[in-house]
Short mmCIF file of C-alpha atoms in Angstrom, two decimals:
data_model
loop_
_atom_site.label_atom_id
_atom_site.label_comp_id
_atom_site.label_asym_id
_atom_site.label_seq_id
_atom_site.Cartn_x
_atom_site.Cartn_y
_atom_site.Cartn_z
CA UNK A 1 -41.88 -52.16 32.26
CA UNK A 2 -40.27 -55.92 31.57
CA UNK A 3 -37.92 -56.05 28.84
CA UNK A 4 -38.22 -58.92 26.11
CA UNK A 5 -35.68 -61.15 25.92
CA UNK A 6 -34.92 -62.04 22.03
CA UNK A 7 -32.10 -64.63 20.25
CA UNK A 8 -29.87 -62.72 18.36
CA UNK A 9 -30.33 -63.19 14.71
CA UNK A 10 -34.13 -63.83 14.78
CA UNK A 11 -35.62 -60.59 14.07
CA UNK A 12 -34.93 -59.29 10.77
CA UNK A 13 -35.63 -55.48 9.66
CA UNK A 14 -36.61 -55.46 5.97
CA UNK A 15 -36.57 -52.32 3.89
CA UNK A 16 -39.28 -49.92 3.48
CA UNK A 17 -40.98 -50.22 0.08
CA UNK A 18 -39.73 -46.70 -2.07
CA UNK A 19 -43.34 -45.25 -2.30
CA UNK A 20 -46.57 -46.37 0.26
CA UNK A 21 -49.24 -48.40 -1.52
CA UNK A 22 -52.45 -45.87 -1.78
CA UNK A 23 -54.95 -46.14 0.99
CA UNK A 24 -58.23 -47.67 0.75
CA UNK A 25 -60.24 -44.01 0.22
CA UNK A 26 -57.50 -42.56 -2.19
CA UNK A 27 -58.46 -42.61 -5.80
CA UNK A 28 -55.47 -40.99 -7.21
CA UNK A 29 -52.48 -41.44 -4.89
CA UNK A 30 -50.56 -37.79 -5.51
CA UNK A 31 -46.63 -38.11 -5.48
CA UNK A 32 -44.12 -34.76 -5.29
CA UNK A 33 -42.61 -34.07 -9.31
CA UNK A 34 -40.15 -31.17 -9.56
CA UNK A 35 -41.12 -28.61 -11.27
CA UNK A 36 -39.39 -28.47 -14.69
CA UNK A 37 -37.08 -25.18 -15.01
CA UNK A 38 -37.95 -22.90 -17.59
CA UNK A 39 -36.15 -22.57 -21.01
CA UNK A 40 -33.90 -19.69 -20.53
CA UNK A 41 -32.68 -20.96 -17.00
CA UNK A 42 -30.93 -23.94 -18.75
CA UNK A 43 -27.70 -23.09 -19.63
CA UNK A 44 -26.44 -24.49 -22.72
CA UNK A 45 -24.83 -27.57 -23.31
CA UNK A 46 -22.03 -26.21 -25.28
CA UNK A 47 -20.77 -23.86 -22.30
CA UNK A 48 -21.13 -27.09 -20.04
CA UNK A 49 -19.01 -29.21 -22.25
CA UNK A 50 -15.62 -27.27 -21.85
CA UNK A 51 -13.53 -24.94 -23.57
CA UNK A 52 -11.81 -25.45 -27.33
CA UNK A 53 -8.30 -25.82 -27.17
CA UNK A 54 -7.29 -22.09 -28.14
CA UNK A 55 -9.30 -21.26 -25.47
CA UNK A 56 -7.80 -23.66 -23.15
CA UNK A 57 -4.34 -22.58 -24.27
CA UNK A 58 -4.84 -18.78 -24.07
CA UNK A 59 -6.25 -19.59 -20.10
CA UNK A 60 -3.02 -22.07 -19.60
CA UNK A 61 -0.67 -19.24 -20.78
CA UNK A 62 -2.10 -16.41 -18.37
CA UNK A 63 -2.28 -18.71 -15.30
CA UNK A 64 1.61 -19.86 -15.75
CA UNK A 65 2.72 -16.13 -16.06
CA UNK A 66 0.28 -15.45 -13.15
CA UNK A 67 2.20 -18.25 -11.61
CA UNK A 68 5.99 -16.81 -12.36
CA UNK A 69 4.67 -13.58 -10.74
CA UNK A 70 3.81 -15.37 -7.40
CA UNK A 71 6.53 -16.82 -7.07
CA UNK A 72 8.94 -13.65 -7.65
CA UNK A 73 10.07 -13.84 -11.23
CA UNK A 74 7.88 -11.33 -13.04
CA UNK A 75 6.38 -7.89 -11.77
CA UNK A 76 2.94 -6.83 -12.32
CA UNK A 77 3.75 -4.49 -14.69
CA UNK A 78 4.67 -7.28 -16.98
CA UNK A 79 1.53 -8.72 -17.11
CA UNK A 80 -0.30 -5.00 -18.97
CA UNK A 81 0.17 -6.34 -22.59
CA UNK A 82 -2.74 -9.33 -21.87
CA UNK A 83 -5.09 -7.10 -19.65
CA UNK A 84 -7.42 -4.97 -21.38
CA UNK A 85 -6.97 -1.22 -20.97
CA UNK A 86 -9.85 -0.31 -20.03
CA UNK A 87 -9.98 -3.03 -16.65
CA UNK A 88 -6.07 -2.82 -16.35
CA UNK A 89 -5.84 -0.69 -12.74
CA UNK A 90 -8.48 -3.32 -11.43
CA UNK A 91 -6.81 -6.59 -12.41
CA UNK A 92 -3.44 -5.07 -11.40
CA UNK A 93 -4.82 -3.83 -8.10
CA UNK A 94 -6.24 -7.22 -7.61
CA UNK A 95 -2.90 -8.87 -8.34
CA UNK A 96 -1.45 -6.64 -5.97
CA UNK A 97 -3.83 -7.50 -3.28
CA UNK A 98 -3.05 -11.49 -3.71
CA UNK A 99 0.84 -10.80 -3.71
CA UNK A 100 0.47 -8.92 -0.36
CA UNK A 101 -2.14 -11.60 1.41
CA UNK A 102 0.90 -14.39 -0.17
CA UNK A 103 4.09 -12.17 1.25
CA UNK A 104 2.06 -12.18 4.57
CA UNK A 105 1.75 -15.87 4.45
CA UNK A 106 4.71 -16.46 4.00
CA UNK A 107 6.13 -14.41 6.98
CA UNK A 108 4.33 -16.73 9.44
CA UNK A 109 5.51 -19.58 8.21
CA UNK A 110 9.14 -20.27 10.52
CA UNK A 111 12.33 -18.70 9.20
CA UNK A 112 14.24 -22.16 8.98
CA UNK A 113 11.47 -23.73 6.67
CA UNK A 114 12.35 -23.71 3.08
CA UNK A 115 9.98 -21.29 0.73
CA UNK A 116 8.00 -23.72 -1.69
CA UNK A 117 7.06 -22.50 -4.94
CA UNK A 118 2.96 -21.73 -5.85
CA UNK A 119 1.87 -24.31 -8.21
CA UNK A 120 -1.12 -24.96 -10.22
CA UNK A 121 -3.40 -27.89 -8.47
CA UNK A 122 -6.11 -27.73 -10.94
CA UNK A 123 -7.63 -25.79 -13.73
CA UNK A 124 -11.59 -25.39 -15.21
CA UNK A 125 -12.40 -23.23 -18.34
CA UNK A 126 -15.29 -23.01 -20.24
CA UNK A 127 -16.33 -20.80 -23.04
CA UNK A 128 -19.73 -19.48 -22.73
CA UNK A 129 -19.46 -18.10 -26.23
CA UNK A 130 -16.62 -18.29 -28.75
CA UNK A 131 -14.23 -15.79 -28.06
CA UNK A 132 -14.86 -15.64 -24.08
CA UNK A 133 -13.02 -17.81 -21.37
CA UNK A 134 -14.16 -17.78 -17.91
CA UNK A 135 -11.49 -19.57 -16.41
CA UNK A 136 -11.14 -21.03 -12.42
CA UNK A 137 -8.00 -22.58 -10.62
CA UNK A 138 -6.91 -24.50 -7.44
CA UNK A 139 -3.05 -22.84 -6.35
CA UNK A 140 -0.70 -24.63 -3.70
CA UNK A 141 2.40 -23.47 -2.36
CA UNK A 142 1.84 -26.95 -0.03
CA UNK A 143 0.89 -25.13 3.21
CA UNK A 144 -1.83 -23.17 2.09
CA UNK A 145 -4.25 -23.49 -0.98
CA UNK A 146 -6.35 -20.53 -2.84
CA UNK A 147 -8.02 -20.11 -6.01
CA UNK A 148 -8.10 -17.51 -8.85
CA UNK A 149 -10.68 -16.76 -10.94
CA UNK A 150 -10.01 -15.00 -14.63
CA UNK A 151 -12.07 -14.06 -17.34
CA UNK A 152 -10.05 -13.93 -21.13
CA UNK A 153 -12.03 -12.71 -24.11
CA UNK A 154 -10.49 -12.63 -27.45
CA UNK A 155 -9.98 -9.39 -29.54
CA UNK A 156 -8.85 -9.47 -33.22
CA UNK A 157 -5.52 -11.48 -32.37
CA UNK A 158 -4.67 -11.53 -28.53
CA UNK A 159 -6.67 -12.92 -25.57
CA UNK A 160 -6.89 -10.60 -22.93
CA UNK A 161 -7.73 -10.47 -19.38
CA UNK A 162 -10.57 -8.48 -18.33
CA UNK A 163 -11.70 -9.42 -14.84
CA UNK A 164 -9.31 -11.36 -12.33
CA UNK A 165 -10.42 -12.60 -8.10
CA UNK A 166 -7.60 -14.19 -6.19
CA UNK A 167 -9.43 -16.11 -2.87
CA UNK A 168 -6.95 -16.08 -0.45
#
């Protein structure tokens, strides 16, 4: 096998044209199109957009009191007047669960080392229908982050909490 010598610089590599020309015995060249989703798979653009500033409010209010009880300066207990009754024991017990995974944390981390408060990194809602807030957001205590999902809905006055996930 004998290798070609070439000059550096004289052989250029030009870019391959997006789609092939057809060949010479295609009539109709056939390219790939998606297929377009149906109706009721497209979720609507109002859900998309965001959440209306009650709604954002109500969500902002439950996270900073879910924040005050992370960091030690509210129980659980104090929390039952914005969870619905009937999905109280599971939102507390899932409160409970994060509290535990955050205590155990924080016992690995070195006894010298400072404790840093939890703090709110980031925070989505969107309303998929007035009256509903389905709420995600991004916690830091600066070692570790996690994220909590919540879902408010709205009764005659209050927003309350019906369904709560913390991902440690």
């Amino acid at each position: 096998m004998t290798a070609l010598a070439v000059a550096a610089g004289s052989v250029r590599i030009h870019r391959a044209p997006p789609l092939d020309p057809p060949f010479d015995d295609e009539l109709r060249p056939t390219t790939y199109r998606p297929v377009r989703p149906e109706p009721r798979e497209i979720i609507p653009p109002e859900a998309v957009a965001g959440a209306s500033p009650e709604c954002h409010t109500a969500a902002l209010r439950f996270l900073n009191l879910c924040l005050e009880l992370f960091n030690g300066f509210r129980s659980p207990g104090q929390l039952r007047p914005l969870l619905r009754v009937t999905e109280a024991n599971d939102v507390l017990d899932e409160l409970a669960r994060g509290l535990r995974r955050l205590a155990a944390l924080r016992q690995s981390v070195p006894a010298g080392t400072p404790r840093r408060p939890v703090r709110r990194r980031q925070l989505r809602t969107c309303e998929p229908r007035p009256g509903v807030a389905e709420v995600a957001a991004v916690l830091s205590d600066g070692r570790s982050t996690w994220s909590v999902a919540y879902r408010l809905e709205r009764d005659s006055t209050n927003w309350r909490c019906t369904a709560l996930m913390v991902l440690l």
